[in-house]
Amino acid sequence: MKLKKVIALTGASSGIGEASARALSHSPHMLVLMARNAGKLNAIAKELECPVLVLETDVTDTNQIESAFKTIQEKFGGLDVLINNAGVGYFDPIDDAKLNEWHTMIDVNIKGVVNCLHYGLPLLKNSVDGQIINVASVAAHQVFQNSGVYSATKHAVGAISKSLHLELGKQLKITTISPGAVDTPFVDNTSNEEMIDDLKKYFAGGLDPTVVAEQIIHCIEQPLNVAISEIIVRPKR
């Protein structure tokens, strides 16, 4: 018999996050959808069949994150799975990049994960099958041209996952999902006009986000005594 779990998902309004929410629609689980765009979250929630709580949340805002996890505790009595999926990427030559974009990647991709861990861990440690799923990237394993700081943030996510496993691996399942290119609006914010067309073509040839969502669900549905540490999934080119 499968456990009914409380699952919190950041970056749930689009891309891999939205695909994961929809993939869990027919599950017995209770979903907490977290993102900055409440309108998109509510639209998604209306189409899901499982119990859903929508929390308009910016992962870089510690006050909002603290409030979100307090609400989860009050509404559901705990948390079983935290999926740290919120992320942003900007791609530029390192000598022509914008400092504010570097800061944004660090704030969302690293600090956002840290913020959710800080307030989520006390709840997860009380679960009988607590799990943290950090969505990283193949950029956590190699550095790509024009994405030095982005790659650095994903290496950091990988390091955080390894540390969690070393320190809390006997209490919690720690999983890292490292996708290659995924066909999402991920690069739409890139401001480099010379690169944007090539980037969009490259990512358009990537994985459908449902493929990554399926890997996430696969990790969640493992038996109590099975923990998947990492999945690397990329398009065949």
Short mmCIF file of C-alpha atoms in Angstrom, two decimals:
data_model
loop_
_atom_site.label_atom_id
_atom_site.label_comp_id
_atom_site.label_asym_id
_atom_site.label_seq_id
_atom_site.Cartn_x
_atom_site.Cartn_y
_atom_site.Cartn_z
CA MET A 1 0.00 0.00 0.00
CA LYS A 2 1.42 3.36 -1.00
CA LEU A 3 1.78 6.07 1.59
CA LYS A 4 -0.25 9.22 1.19
CA LYS A 5 2.36 11.96 1.25
CA VAL A 6 2.46 15.72 1.60
CA ILE A 7 4.63 17.03 -1.24
CA ALA A 8 5.89 20.62 -1.51
CA LEU A 9 7.03 21.70 -4.96
CA THR A 10 8.78 24.98 -5.71
CA GLY A 11 8.82 26.52 -9.17
CA ALA A 12 5.46 24.84 -9.74
CA SER A 13 3.97 27.36 -12.18
CA SER A 14 5.77 26.23 -15.35
CA GLY A 15 8.22 23.82 -16.92
CA ILE A 16 9.34 20.83 -14.88
CA GLY A 17 7.40 22.05 -11.86
CA GLU A 18 4.09 22.29 -13.69
CA ALA A 19 4.71 18.93 -15.38
CA SER A 20 5.43 17.33 -12.01
CA ALA A 21 2.25 18.75 -10.50
CA ARG A 22 0.18 17.41 -13.38
CA ALA A 23 1.92 14.02 -13.19
CA LEU A 24 0.88 13.78 -9.53
CA SER A 25 -2.73 14.77 -10.25
CA HIS A 26 -4.10 11.23 -10.00
CA SER A 27 -1.93 10.21 -7.06
CA PRO A 28 -3.16 9.82 -3.46
CA HIS A 29 -0.77 12.56 -2.37
CA MET A 30 -1.43 16.12 -1.20
CA LEU A 31 0.39 18.80 -3.17
CA VAL A 32 1.68 22.18 -2.08
CA LEU A 33 2.37 24.29 -5.16
CA MET A 34 4.82 27.12 -4.57
CA ALA A 35 5.83 29.89 -6.99
CA ARG A 36 5.63 33.65 -7.42
CA ASN A 37 2.78 33.58 -9.95
CA ALA A 38 -0.37 32.80 -7.97
CA GLY A 39 -2.55 33.15 -11.07
CA LYS A 40 -0.73 30.37 -12.90
CA LEU A 41 -0.67 28.19 -9.78
CA ASN A 42 -4.42 28.54 -9.25
CA ALA A 43 -5.10 27.73 -12.91
CA ILE A 44 -3.01 24.56 -12.61
CA ALA A 45 -4.59 23.63 -9.27
CA LYS A 46 -8.10 23.77 -10.76
CA GLU A 47 -7.13 21.05 -13.24
CA LEU A 48 -5.66 18.66 -10.66
CA GLU A 49 -7.66 15.90 -9.01
CA CYS A 50 -5.57 15.48 -5.87
CA PRO A 51 -5.78 17.81 -2.83
CA VAL A 52 -3.82 21.00 -3.57
CA LEU A 53 -2.66 23.97 -1.54
CA VAL A 54 -1.42 27.01 -3.48
CA LEU A 55 1.16 29.24 -1.81
CA GLU A 56 2.35 32.36 -3.59
CA THR A 57 6.01 32.22 -2.60
CA ASP A 58 9.32 33.71 -3.65
CA VAL A 59 12.08 31.29 -2.63
CA THR A 60 14.50 34.20 -2.17
CA ASP A 61 12.28 35.79 0.49
CA THR A 62 13.00 34.14 3.84
CA ASN A 63 9.89 35.59 5.47
CA GLN A 64 7.67 34.13 2.77
CA ILE A 65 9.39 30.76 2.98
CA GLU A 66 9.09 30.64 6.76
CA SER A 67 5.39 31.49 6.48
CA ALA A 68 4.88 28.86 3.76
CA PHE A 69 6.26 26.02 5.84
CA LYS A 70 4.29 27.15 8.89
CA THR A 71 1.17 26.99 6.73
CA ILE A 72 2.09 23.50 5.53
CA GLN A 73 2.47 22.37 9.13
CA GLU A 74 -0.86 23.92 10.11
CA LYS A 75 -2.80 22.57 7.11
CA PHE A 76 -1.34 19.08 6.82
CA GLY A 77 0.45 18.43 10.10
CA GLY A 78 3.81 17.84 8.43
CA LEU A 79 5.74 17.35 5.21
CA ASP A 80 7.05 14.20 3.52
CA VAL A 81 8.68 15.37 0.28
CA LEU A 82 10.34 18.67 -0.62
CA ILE A 83 11.09 19.19 -4.31
CA ASN A 84 13.48 22.11 -4.75
CA ASN A 85 12.77 22.86 -8.38
CA ALA A 86 12.72 26.67 -8.65
CA GLY A 87 15.59 27.87 -10.78
CA VAL A 88 16.70 30.49 -13.26
CA GLY A 89 19.44 30.67 -15.87
CA TYR A 90 21.12 33.44 -17.83
CA PHE A 91 23.69 32.64 -20.49
CA ASP A 92 26.38 35.11 -21.53
CA PRO A 93 30.13 35.19 -22.08
CA ILE A 94 31.68 35.67 -18.67
CA ASP A 95 33.27 38.99 -19.69
CA ASP A 96 29.99 40.34 -21.06
CA ALA A 97 27.55 39.21 -18.38
CA LYS A 98 25.30 41.37 -16.22
CA LEU A 99 26.12 41.40 -12.52
CA ASN A 100 22.46 41.57 -11.50
CA GLU A 101 21.76 38.38 -13.49
CA TRP A 102 24.60 36.59 -11.72
CA HIS A 103 23.16 37.70 -8.38
CA THR A 104 19.69 36.52 -9.39
CA MET A 105 20.98 33.04 -10.26
CA ILE A 106 22.80 32.80 -6.94
CA ASP A 107 19.75 34.05 -5.03
CA VAL A 108 17.28 31.67 -6.67
CA ASN A 109 19.37 28.60 -7.45
CA ILE A 110 21.42 28.45 -4.24
CA LYS A 111 19.82 30.65 -1.59
CA GLY A 112 16.36 29.50 -2.63
CA VAL A 113 17.33 25.89 -1.97
CA VAL A 114 18.99 26.80 1.32
CA ASN A 115 15.95 28.80 2.47
CA CYS A 116 13.57 25.92 1.80
CA LEU A 117 15.89 23.44 3.49
CA HIS A 118 16.21 25.59 6.59
CA TYR A 119 12.46 25.77 7.17
CA GLY A 120 11.53 22.43 5.63
CA LEU A 121 13.98 20.12 7.38
CA PRO A 122 12.30 20.19 10.82
CA LEU A 123 9.08 18.95 9.20
CA LEU A 124 10.76 16.39 6.96
CA LYS A 125 12.69 14.83 9.84
CA ASN A 126 9.38 13.93 11.48
CA SER A 127 8.18 12.01 8.42
CA VAL A 128 8.36 8.21 8.23
CA ASP A 129 9.51 8.53 4.61
CA GLY A 130 11.01 12.00 4.38
CA GLN A 131 12.65 12.93 1.11
CA ILE A 132 14.40 15.91 -0.46
CA ILE A 133 14.59 16.08 -4.24
CA ASN A 134 16.90 18.77 -5.56
CA VAL A 135 16.54 19.55 -9.24
CA ALA A 136 20.05 20.40 -10.43
CA SER A 137 21.31 20.06 -14.01
CA VAL A 138 23.91 18.31 -16.11
CA ALA A 139 25.67 21.64 -15.50
CA ALA A 140 26.27 20.30 -11.99
CA HIS A 141 28.69 17.82 -13.58
CA GLN A 142 30.39 19.89 -16.24
CA VAL A 143 30.84 23.54 -17.11
CA PHE A 144 29.38 24.79 -20.36
CA GLN A 145 30.54 27.78 -22.35
CA ASN A 146 28.65 31.01 -21.58
CA SER A 147 27.16 29.56 -18.40
CA GLY A 148 29.94 29.76 -15.83
CA VAL A 149 27.91 31.19 -12.96
CA TYR A 150 24.85 29.08 -13.79
CA SER A 151 27.06 25.98 -13.73
CA ALA A 152 28.52 27.14 -10.42
CA THR A 153 25.06 27.39 -8.87
CA LYS A 154 24.18 23.88 -10.00
CA HIS A 155 27.49 22.52 -8.71
CA ALA A 156 26.48 24.09 -5.40
CA VAL A 157 23.14 22.27 -5.46
CA GLY A 158 25.01 19.02 -6.06
CA ALA A 159 27.33 19.73 -3.13
CA ILE A 160 24.38 20.52 -0.87
CA SER A 161 22.75 17.23 -1.84
CA LYS A 162 25.92 15.28 -1.06
CA SER A 163 26.21 17.01 2.30
CA LEU A 164 22.59 16.22 3.13
CA HIS A 165 23.19 12.57 2.28
CA LEU A 166 26.31 12.41 4.46
CA GLU A 167 24.67 14.06 7.44
CA LEU A 168 21.02 13.02 7.17
CA GLY A 169 21.06 10.02 4.85
CA LYS A 170 19.95 7.66 7.63
CA GLN A 171 16.87 9.80 8.32
CA LEU A 172 15.93 11.15 4.91
CA LYS A 173 16.11 10.13 1.28
CA ILE A 174 18.23 12.62 -0.66
CA THR A 175 17.82 12.70 -4.42
CA THR A 176 19.36 14.89 -7.10
CA ILE A 177 17.75 15.09 -10.53
CA SER A 178 20.16 16.41 -13.16
CA PRO A 179 18.40 17.09 -16.47
CA GLY A 180 20.04 18.08 -19.69
CA ALA A 181 18.29 20.56 -21.99
CA VAL A 182 14.54 20.65 -21.40
CA ASP A 183 11.99 22.25 -23.72
CA THR A 184 10.64 24.92 -21.35
CA PRO A 185 10.56 28.76 -21.32
CA PHE A 186 13.76 28.56 -19.24
CA VAL A 187 15.85 30.76 -21.55
CA ASP A 188 13.17 33.34 -22.32
CA ASN A 189 14.69 35.80 -19.85
CA THR A 190 18.10 35.73 -21.51
CA SER A 191 18.90 39.30 -22.50
CA ASN A 192 21.76 38.56 -24.90
CA GLU A 193 20.17 39.25 -28.29
CA GLU A 194 23.02 37.58 -30.16
CA MET A 195 22.51 34.28 -28.34
CA ILE A 196 18.77 34.07 -27.71
CA ASP A 197 17.77 32.49 -31.04
CA ASP A 198 20.43 29.77 -30.83
CA LEU A 199 19.55 29.08 -27.19
CA LYS A 200 15.86 28.73 -27.98
CA LYS A 201 16.61 26.33 -30.83
CA TYR A 202 18.90 24.29 -28.59
CA PHE A 203 16.40 23.98 -25.75
CA ALA A 204 13.50 23.37 -28.14
CA GLY A 205 15.30 20.17 -29.10
CA GLY A 206 15.52 19.14 -25.48
CA LEU A 207 13.46 16.79 -23.34
CA ASP A 208 9.77 17.30 -22.82
CA PRO A 209 9.37 18.38 -19.17
CA THR A 210 7.06 15.42 -18.57
CA VAL A 211 10.09 13.14 -18.99
CA VAL A 212 11.82 14.80 -16.04
CA ALA A 213 8.57 14.80 -14.06
CA GLU A 214 8.33 11.04 -14.55
CA GLN A 215 11.80 10.62 -13.03
CA ILE A 216 10.77 12.70 -10.03
CA ILE A 217 7.63 10.60 -9.51
CA HIS A 218 9.69 7.43 -9.89
CA CYS A 219 11.90 8.55 -7.00
CA ILE A 220 8.94 9.47 -4.79
CA GLU A 221 7.20 6.12 -5.31
CA GLN A 222 10.11 3.94 -4.20
CA PRO A 223 9.63 1.61 -1.22
CA LEU A 224 10.60 2.80 2.26
CA ASN A 225 13.95 1.03 2.12
CA VAL A 226 14.98 2.33 -1.32
CA ALA A 227 16.57 5.72 -1.96
CA ILE A 228 17.62 6.87 -5.42
CA SER A 229 20.57 9.20 -4.96
CA GLU A 230 20.78 10.72 -8.43
CA ILE A 231 19.30 10.55 -11.89
CA ILE A 232 20.96 12.16 -14.89
CA VAL A 233 18.56 12.42 -17.82
CA ARG A 234 19.34 14.11 -21.10
CA PRO A 235 18.08 14.16 -24.68
CA LYS A 236 19.63 11.77 -27.15
CA ARG A 237 21.24 13.92 -29.84
#
